[in-house]
PDB file of C-alpha atoms in Angstrom:
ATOM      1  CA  UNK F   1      14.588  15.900   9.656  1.00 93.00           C
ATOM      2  CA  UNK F   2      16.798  17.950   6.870  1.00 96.00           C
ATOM      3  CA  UNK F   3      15.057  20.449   5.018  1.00 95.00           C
ATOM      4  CA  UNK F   4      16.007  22.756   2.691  1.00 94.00           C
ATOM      5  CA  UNK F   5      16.576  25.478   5.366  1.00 94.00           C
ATOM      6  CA  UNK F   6      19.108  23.810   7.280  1.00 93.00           C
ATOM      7  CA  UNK F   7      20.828  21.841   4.534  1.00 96.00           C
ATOM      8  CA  UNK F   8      25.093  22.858   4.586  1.00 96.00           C
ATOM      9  CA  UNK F   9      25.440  25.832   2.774  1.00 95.00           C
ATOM     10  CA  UNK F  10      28.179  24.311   0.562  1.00 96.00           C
ATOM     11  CA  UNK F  11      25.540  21.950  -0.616  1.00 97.00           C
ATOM     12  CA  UNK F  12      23.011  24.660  -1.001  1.00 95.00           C
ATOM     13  CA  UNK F  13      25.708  26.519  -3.611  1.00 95.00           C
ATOM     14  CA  UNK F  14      26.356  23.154  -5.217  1.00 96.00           C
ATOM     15  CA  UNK F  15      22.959  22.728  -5.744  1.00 96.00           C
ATOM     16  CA  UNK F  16      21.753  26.302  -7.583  1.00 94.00           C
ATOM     17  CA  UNK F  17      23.807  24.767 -10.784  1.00 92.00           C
ATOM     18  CA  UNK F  18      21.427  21.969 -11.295  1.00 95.00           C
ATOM     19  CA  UNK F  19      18.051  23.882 -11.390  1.00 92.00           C
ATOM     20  CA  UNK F  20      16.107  26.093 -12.869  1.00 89.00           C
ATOM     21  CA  UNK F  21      14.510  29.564 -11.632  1.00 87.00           C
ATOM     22  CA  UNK F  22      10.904  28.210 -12.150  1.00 92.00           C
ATOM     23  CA  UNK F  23      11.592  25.634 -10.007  1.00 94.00           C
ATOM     24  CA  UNK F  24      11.316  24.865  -6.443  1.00 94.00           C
ATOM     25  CA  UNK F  25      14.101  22.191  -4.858  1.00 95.00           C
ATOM     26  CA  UNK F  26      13.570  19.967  -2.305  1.00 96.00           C
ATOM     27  CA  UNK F  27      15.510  17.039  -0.102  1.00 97.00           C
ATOM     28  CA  UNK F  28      14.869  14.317   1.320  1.00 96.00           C
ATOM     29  CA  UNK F  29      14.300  14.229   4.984  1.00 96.00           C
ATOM     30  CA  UNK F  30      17.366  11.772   5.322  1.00 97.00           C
ATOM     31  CA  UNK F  31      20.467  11.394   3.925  1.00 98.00           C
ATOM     32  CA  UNK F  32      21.121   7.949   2.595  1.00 98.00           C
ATOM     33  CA  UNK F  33      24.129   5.889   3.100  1.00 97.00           C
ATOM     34  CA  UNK F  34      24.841   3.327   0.864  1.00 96.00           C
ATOM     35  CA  UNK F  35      28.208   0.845   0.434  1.00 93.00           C
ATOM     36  CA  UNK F  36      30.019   3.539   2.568  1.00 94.00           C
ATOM     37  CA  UNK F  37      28.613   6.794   0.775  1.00 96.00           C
ATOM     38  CA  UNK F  38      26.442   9.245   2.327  1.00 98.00           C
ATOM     39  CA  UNK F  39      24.130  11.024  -0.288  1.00 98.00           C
ATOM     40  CA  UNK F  40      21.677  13.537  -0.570  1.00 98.00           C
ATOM     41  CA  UNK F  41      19.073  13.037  -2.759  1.00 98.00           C
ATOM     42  CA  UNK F  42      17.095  16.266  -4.266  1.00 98.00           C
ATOM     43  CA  UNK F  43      13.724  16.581  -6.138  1.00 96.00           C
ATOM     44  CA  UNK F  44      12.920  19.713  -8.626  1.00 95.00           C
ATOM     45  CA  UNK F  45       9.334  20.748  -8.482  1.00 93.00           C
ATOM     46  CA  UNK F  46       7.473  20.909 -10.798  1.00 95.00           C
ATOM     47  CA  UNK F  47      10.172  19.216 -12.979  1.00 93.00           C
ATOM     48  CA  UNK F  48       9.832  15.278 -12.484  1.00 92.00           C
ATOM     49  CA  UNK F  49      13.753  14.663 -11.966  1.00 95.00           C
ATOM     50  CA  UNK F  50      16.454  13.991  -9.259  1.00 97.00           C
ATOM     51  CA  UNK F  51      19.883  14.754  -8.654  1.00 98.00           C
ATOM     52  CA  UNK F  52      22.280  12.675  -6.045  1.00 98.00           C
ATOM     53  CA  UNK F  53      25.034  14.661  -4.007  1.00 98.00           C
ATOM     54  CA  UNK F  54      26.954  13.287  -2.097  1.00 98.00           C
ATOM     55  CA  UNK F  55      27.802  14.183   1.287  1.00 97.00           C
ATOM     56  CA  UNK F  56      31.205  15.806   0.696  1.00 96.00           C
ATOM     57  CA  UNK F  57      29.443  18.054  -2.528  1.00 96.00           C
ATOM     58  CA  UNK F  58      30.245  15.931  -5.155  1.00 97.00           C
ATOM     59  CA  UNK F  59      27.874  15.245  -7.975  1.00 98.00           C
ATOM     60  CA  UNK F  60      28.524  11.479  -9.049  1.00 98.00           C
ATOM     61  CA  UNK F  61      28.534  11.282 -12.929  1.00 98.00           C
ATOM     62  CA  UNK F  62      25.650   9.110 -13.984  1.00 97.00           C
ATOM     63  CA  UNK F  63      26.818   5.896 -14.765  1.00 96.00           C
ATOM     64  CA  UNK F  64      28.170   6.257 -10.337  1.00 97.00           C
ATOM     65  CA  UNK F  65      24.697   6.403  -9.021  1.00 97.00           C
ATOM     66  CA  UNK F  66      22.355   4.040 -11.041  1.00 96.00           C
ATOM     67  CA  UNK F  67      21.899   1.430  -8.199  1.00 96.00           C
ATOM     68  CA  UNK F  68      21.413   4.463  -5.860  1.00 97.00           C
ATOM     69  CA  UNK F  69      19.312   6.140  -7.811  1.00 97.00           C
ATOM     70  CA  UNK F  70      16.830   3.414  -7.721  1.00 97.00           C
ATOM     71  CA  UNK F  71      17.027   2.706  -4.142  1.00 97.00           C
ATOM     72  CA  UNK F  72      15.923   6.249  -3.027  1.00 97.00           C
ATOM     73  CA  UNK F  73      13.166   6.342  -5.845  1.00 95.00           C
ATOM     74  CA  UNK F  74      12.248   2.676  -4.129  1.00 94.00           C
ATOM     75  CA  UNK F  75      12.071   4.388  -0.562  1.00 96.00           C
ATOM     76  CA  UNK F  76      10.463   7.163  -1.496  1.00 95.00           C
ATOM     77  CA  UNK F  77       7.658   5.400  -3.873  1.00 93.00           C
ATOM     78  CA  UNK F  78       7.320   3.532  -0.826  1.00 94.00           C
ATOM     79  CA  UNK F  79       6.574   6.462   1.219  1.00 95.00           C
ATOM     80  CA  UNK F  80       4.597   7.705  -1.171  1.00 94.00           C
ATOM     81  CA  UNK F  81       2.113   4.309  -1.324  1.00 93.00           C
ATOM     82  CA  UNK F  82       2.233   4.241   2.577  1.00 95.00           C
ATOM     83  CA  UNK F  83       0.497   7.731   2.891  1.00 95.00           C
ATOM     84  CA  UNK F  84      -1.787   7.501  -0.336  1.00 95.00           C
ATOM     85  CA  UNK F  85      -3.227   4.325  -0.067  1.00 94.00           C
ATOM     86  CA  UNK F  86      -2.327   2.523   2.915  1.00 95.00           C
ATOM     87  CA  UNK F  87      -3.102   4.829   5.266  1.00 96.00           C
ATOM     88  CA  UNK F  88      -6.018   4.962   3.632  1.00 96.00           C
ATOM     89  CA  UNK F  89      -6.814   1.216   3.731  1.00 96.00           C
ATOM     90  CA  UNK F  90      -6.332   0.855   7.625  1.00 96.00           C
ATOM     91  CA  UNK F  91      -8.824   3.818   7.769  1.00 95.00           C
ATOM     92  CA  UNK F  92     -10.949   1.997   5.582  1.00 93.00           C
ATOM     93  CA  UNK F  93     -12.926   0.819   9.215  1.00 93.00           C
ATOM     94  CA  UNK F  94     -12.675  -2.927   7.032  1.00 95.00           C
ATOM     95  CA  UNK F  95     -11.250  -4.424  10.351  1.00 95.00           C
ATOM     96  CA  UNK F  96     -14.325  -3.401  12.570  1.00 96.00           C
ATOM     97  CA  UNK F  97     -16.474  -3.886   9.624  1.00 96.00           C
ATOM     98  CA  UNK F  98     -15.823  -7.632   9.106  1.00 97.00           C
ATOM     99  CA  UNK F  99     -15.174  -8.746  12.554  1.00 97.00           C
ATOM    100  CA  UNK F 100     -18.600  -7.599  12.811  1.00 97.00           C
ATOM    101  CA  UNK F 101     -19.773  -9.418   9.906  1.00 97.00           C
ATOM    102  CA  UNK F 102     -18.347 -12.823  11.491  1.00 97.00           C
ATOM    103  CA  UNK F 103     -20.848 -12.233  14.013  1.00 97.00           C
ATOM    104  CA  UNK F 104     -23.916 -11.376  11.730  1.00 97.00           C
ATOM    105  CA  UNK F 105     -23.097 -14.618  10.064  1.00 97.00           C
ATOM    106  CA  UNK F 106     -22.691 -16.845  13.338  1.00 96.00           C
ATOM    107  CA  UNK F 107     -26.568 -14.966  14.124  1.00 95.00           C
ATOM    108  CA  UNK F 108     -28.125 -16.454  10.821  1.00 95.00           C
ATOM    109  CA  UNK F 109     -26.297 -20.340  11.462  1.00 92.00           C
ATOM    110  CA  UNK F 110     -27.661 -19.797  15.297  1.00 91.00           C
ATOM    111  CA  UNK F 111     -31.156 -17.689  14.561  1.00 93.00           C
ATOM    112  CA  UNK F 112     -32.771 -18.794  11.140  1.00 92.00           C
ATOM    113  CA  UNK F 113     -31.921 -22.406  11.251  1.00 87.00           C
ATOM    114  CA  UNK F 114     -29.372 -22.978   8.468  1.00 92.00           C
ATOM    115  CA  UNK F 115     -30.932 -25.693   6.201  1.00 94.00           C
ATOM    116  CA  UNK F 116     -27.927 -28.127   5.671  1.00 94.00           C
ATOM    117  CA  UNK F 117     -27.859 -28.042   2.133  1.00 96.00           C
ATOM    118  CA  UNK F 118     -26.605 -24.243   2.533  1.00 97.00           C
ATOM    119  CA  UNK F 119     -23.755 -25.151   4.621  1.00 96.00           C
ATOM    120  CA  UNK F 120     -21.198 -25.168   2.361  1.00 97.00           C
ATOM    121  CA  UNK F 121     -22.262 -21.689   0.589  1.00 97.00           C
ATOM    122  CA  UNK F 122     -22.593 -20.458   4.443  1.00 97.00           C
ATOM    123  CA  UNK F 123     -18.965 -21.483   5.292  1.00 97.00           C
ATOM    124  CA  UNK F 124     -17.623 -19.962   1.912  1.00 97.00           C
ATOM    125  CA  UNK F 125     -19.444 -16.695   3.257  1.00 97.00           C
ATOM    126  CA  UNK F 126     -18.054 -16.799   6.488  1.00 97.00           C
ATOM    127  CA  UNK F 127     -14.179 -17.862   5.702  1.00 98.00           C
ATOM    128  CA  UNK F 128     -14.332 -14.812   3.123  1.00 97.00           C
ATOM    129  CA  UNK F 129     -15.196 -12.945   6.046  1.00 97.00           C
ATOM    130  CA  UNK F 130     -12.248 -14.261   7.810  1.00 98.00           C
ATOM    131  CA  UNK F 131      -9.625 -14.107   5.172  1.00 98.00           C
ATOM    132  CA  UNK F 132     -10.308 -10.630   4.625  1.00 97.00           C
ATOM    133  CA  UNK F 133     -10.173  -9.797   8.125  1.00 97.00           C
ATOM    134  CA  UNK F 134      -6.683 -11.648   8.690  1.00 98.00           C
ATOM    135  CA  UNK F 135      -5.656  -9.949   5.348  1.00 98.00           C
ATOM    136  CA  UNK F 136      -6.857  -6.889   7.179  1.00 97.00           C
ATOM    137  CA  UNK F 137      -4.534  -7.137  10.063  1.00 97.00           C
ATOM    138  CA  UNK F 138      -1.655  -7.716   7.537  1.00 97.00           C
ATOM    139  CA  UNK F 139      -2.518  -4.477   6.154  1.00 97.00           C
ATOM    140  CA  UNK F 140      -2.692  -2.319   9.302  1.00 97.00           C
ATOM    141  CA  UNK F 141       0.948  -4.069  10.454  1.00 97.00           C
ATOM    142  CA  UNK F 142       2.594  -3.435   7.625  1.00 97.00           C
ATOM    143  CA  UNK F 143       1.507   0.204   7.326  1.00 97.00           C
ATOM    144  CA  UNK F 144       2.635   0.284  10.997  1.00 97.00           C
ATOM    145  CA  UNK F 145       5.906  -0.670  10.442  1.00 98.00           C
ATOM    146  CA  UNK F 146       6.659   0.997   7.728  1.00 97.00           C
ATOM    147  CA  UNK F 147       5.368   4.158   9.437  1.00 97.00           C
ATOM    148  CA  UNK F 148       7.888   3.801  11.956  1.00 98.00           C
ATOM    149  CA  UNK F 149      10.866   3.138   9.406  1.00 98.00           C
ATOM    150  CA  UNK F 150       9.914   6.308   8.418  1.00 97.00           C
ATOM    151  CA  UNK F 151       9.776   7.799  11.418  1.00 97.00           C
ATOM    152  CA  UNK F 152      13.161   6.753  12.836  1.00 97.00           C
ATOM    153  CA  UNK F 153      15.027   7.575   9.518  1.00 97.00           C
ATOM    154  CA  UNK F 154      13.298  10.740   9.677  1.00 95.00           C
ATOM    155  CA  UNK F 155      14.849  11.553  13.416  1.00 96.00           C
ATOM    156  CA  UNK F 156      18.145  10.282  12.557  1.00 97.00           C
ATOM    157  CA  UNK F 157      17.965  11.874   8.917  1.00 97.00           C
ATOM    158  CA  UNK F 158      19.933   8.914   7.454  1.00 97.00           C
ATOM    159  CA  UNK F 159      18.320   5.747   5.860  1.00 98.00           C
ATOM    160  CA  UNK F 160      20.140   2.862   4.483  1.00 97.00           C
ATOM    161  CA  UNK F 161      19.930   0.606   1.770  1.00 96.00           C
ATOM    162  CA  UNK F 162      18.790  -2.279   4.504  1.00 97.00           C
ATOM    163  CA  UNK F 163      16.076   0.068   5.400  1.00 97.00           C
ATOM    164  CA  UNK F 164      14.959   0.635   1.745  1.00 96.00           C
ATOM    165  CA  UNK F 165      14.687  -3.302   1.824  1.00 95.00           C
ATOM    166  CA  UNK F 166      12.326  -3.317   4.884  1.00 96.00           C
ATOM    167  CA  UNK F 167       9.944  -0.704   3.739  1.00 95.00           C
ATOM    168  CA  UNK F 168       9.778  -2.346   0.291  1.00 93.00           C
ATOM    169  CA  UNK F 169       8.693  -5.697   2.442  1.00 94.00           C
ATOM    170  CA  UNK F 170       5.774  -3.879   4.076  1.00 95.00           C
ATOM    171  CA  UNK F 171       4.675  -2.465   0.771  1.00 93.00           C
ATOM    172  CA  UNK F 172       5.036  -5.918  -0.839  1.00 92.00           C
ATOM    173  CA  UNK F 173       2.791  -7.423   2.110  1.00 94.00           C
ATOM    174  CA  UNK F 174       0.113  -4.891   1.958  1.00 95.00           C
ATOM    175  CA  UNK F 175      -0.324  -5.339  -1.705  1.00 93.00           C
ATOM    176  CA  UNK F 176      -0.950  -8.871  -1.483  1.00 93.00           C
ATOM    177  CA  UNK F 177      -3.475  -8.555   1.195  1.00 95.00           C
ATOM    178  CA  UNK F 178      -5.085  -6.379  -0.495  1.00 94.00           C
ATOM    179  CA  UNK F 179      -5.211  -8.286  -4.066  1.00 93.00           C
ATOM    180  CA  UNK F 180      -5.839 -11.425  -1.874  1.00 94.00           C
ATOM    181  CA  UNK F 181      -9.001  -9.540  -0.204  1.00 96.00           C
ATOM    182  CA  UNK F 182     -10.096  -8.811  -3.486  1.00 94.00           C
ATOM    183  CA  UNK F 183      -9.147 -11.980  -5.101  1.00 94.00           C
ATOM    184  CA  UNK F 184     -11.148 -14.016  -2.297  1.00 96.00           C
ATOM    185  CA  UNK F 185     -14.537 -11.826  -2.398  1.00 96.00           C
ATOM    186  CA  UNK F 186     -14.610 -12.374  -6.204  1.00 95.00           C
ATOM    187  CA  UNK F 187     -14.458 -15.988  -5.920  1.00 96.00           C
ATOM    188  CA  UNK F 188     -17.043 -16.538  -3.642  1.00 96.00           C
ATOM    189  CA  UNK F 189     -19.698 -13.969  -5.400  1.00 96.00           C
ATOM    190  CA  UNK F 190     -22.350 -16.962  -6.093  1.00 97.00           C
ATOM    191  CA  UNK F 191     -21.663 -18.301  -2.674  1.00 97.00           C
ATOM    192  CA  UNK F 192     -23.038 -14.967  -0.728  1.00 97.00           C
ATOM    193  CA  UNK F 193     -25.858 -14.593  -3.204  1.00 97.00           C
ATOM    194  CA  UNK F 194     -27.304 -18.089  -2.209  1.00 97.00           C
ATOM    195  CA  UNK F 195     -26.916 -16.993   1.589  1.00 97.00           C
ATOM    196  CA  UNK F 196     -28.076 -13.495   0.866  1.00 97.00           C
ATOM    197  CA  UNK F 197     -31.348 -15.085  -0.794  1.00 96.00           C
ATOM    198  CA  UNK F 198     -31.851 -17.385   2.303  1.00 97.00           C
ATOM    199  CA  UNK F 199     -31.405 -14.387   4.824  1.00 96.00           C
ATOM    200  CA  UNK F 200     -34.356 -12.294   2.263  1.00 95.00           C
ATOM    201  CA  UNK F 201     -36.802 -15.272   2.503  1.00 94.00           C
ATOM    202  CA  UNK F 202     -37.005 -14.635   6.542  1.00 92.00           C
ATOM    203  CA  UNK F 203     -38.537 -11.371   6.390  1.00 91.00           C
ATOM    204  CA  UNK F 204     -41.598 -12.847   7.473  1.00 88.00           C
ATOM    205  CA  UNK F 205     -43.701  -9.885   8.816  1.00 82.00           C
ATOM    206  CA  UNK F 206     -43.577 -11.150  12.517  1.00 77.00           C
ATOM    207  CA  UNK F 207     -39.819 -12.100  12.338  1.00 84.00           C
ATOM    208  CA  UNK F 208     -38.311  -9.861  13.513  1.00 90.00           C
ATOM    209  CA  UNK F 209     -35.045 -11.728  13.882  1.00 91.00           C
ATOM    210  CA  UNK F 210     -35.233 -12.597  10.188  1.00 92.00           C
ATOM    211  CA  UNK F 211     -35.302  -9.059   9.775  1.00 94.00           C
ATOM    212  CA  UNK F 212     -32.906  -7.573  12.155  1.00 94.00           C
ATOM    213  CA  UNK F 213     -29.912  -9.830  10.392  1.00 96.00           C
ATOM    214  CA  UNK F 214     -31.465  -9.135   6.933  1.00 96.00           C
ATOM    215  CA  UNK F 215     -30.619  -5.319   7.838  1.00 96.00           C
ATOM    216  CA  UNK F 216     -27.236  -5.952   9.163  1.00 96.00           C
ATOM    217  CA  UNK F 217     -25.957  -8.035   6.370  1.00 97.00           C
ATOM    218  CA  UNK F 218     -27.558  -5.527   3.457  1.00 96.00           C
ATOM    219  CA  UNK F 219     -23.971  -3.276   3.531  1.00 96.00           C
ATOM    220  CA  UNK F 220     -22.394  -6.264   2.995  1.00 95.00           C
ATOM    221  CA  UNK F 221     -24.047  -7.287   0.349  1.00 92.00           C
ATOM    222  CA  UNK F 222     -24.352  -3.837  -1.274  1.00 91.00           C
ATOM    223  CA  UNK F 223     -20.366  -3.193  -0.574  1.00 92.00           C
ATOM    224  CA  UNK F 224     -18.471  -6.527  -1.380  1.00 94.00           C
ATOM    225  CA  UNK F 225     -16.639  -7.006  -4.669  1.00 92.00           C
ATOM    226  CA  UNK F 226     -19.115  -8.540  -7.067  1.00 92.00           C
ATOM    227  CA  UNK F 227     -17.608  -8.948 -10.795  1.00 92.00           C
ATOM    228  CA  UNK F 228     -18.982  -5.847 -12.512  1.00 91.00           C
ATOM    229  CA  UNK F 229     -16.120  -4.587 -15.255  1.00 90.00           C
ATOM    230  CA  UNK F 230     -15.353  -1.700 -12.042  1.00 88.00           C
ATOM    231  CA  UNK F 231     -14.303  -4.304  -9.789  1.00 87.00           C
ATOM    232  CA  UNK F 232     -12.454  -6.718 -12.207  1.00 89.00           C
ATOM    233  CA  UNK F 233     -10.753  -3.317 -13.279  1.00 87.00           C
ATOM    234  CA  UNK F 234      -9.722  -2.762  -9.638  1.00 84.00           C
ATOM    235  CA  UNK F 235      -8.334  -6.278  -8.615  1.00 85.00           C
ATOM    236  CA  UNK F 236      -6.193  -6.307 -11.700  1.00 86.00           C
ATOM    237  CA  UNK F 237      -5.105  -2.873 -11.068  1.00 82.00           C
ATOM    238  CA  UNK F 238      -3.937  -4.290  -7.893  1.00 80.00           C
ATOM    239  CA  UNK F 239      -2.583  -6.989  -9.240  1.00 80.00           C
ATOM    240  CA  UNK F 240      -0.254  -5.123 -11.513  1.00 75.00           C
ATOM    241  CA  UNK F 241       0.986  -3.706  -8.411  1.00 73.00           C
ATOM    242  CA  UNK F 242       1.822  -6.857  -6.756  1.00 74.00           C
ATOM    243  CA  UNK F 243       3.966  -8.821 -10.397  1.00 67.00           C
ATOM    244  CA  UNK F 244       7.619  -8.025 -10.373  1.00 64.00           C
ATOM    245  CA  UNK F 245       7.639  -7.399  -6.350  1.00 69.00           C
ATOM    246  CA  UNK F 246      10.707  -9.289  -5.724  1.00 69.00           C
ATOM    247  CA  UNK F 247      12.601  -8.918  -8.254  1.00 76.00           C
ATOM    248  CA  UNK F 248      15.897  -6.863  -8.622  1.00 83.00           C
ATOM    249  CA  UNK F 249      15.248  -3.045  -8.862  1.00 88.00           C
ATOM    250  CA  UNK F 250      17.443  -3.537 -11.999  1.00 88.00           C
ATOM    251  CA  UNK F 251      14.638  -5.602 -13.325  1.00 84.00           C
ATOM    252  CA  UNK F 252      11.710  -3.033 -12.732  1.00 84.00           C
ATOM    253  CA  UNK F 253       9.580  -1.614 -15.649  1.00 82.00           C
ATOM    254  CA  UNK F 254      10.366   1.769 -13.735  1.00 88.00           C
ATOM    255  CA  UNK F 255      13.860   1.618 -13.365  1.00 93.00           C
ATOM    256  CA  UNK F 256      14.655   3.474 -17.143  1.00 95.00           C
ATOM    257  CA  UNK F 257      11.905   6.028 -16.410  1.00 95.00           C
ATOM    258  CA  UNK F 258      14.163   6.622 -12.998  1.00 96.00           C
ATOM    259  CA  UNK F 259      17.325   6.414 -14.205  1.00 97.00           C
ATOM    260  CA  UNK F 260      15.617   9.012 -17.276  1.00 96.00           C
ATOM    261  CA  UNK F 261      14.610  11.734 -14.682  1.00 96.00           C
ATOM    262  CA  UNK F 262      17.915  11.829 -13.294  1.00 97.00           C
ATOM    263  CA  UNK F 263      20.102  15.012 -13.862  1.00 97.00           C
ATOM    264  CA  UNK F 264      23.384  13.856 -12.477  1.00 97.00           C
ATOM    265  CA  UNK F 265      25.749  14.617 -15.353  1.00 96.00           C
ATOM    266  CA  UNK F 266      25.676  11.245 -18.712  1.00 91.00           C
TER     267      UNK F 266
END
């Protein structure tokens, strides 16, 4: 991993040009080697901006590095989404959570006698609980693999553009397993209320089945996206995040706010 305290110390010179005594530089862990260029790429705390060097000390005008400019912001937003929210979704516990909610459900269809005309708000329930589960699983894979993207560039202290393009892919897939978690538990709202109401009539004081699964499912009930104004807020939120995925980092709403914070002489 490069860090500031073992970069080159021709870089190091190179560098003390380009900020400012308030500030605090750092680089990236890896170099980054794009169409047969090697680059380091430097951030300027608490300054907002970058500057790309390139291996041999040169500082690329501008108009040199726009393409590269936006492929280490990519990685590194990428990074950035992997530890602040993905990591946080796979600890989330969602995976346990619903796997044991399939289970709860497949008690009430085998325990409280399912009146037929429920059966089709009882299998919305319990494919919900299935979507989000396999959505779940995309989640925790993607984090995976982008966790050990990071890792190997990290040990070899180079990453290439190809690897910008993987770790993009696993952000791209979480995203949409997560807006598709959220989009599927808002659709089917009504559909858990009618089994929720079923599962509250059996609390007949001497069933104590009818109230062992109404117990179980409460969390569920209480914790799964209903449309209040919060949750609509979230899922388009998300959804924001998911527009625009594939198209050309050219074509991003960030890439003039990038290109802006870059201090590689205009």
């Amino acid at each position: 991993m490069i860090r500031m305290h073992n970069l080159p110390e021709p870089i190091k010179a190179i560098l003390k040009s380009y900020y400012k005594e308030n500030e605090t530089p750092d680089v990236f862990p890896s170099k980054f080697h794009v169409n047969n260029e090697v680059y380091y790429y430097f951030t300027f705390a608490p300054a907002a901006e970058q500057l790309i060097i390139r291996e041999n000390g040169v500082v690329p005008p501008f108009h040199q590095v726009q393409r590269e400019a936006l492929i280490f912001n990519s990685y590194n937003v990428s990074i950035e989404t992997i530890i602040n929210i993905g990591e946080k979704w796979v600890k989330s516990g969602k995976r346990e959570n619903y796997q044991k909610l399939i289970g709860i459900l497949m008690e009430i269809e085998e325990k409280l006698h399912l009146p037929s005309d429920l059966s089709g708000a009882y299998n919305s329930y319990k494919i919900t609980a299935e979507k989000v589960l396999e959505y779940q699983v995309i989640i925790n894979q993607s984090v995976q693999k982008a966790k050990e993207i990071w890792d190997r560039t990290n040990s070899e202290e180079l990453a290439t553009e190809h690897d910008q393009v993987e770790m993009r892919k696993c952000i791209v897939e979480m995203t949409r397993a997560a807006y598709k978690q959220n989009e599927i538990q808002l659709k089917t709202e009504k559909e858990r209320e009618i089994i929720w109401s079923f599962v509250s009539s059996k609390r007949w004081p001497l069933n104590s089945a009818g109230w062992g699964i109404y117990f179980k499912l409460k969390p569920f009930q209480n914790n799964m996206m209903k449309n209040t104004p919060a949750n609509l807020k979230q899922a388009d939120e998300l959804g924001k995040m998911v527009l625009g995925d594939d198209l050309p980092l050219e074509q991003h709403e960030n890439a003039k706010s990038v290109w802006n914070k870059l201090r590689n002489p205009k």
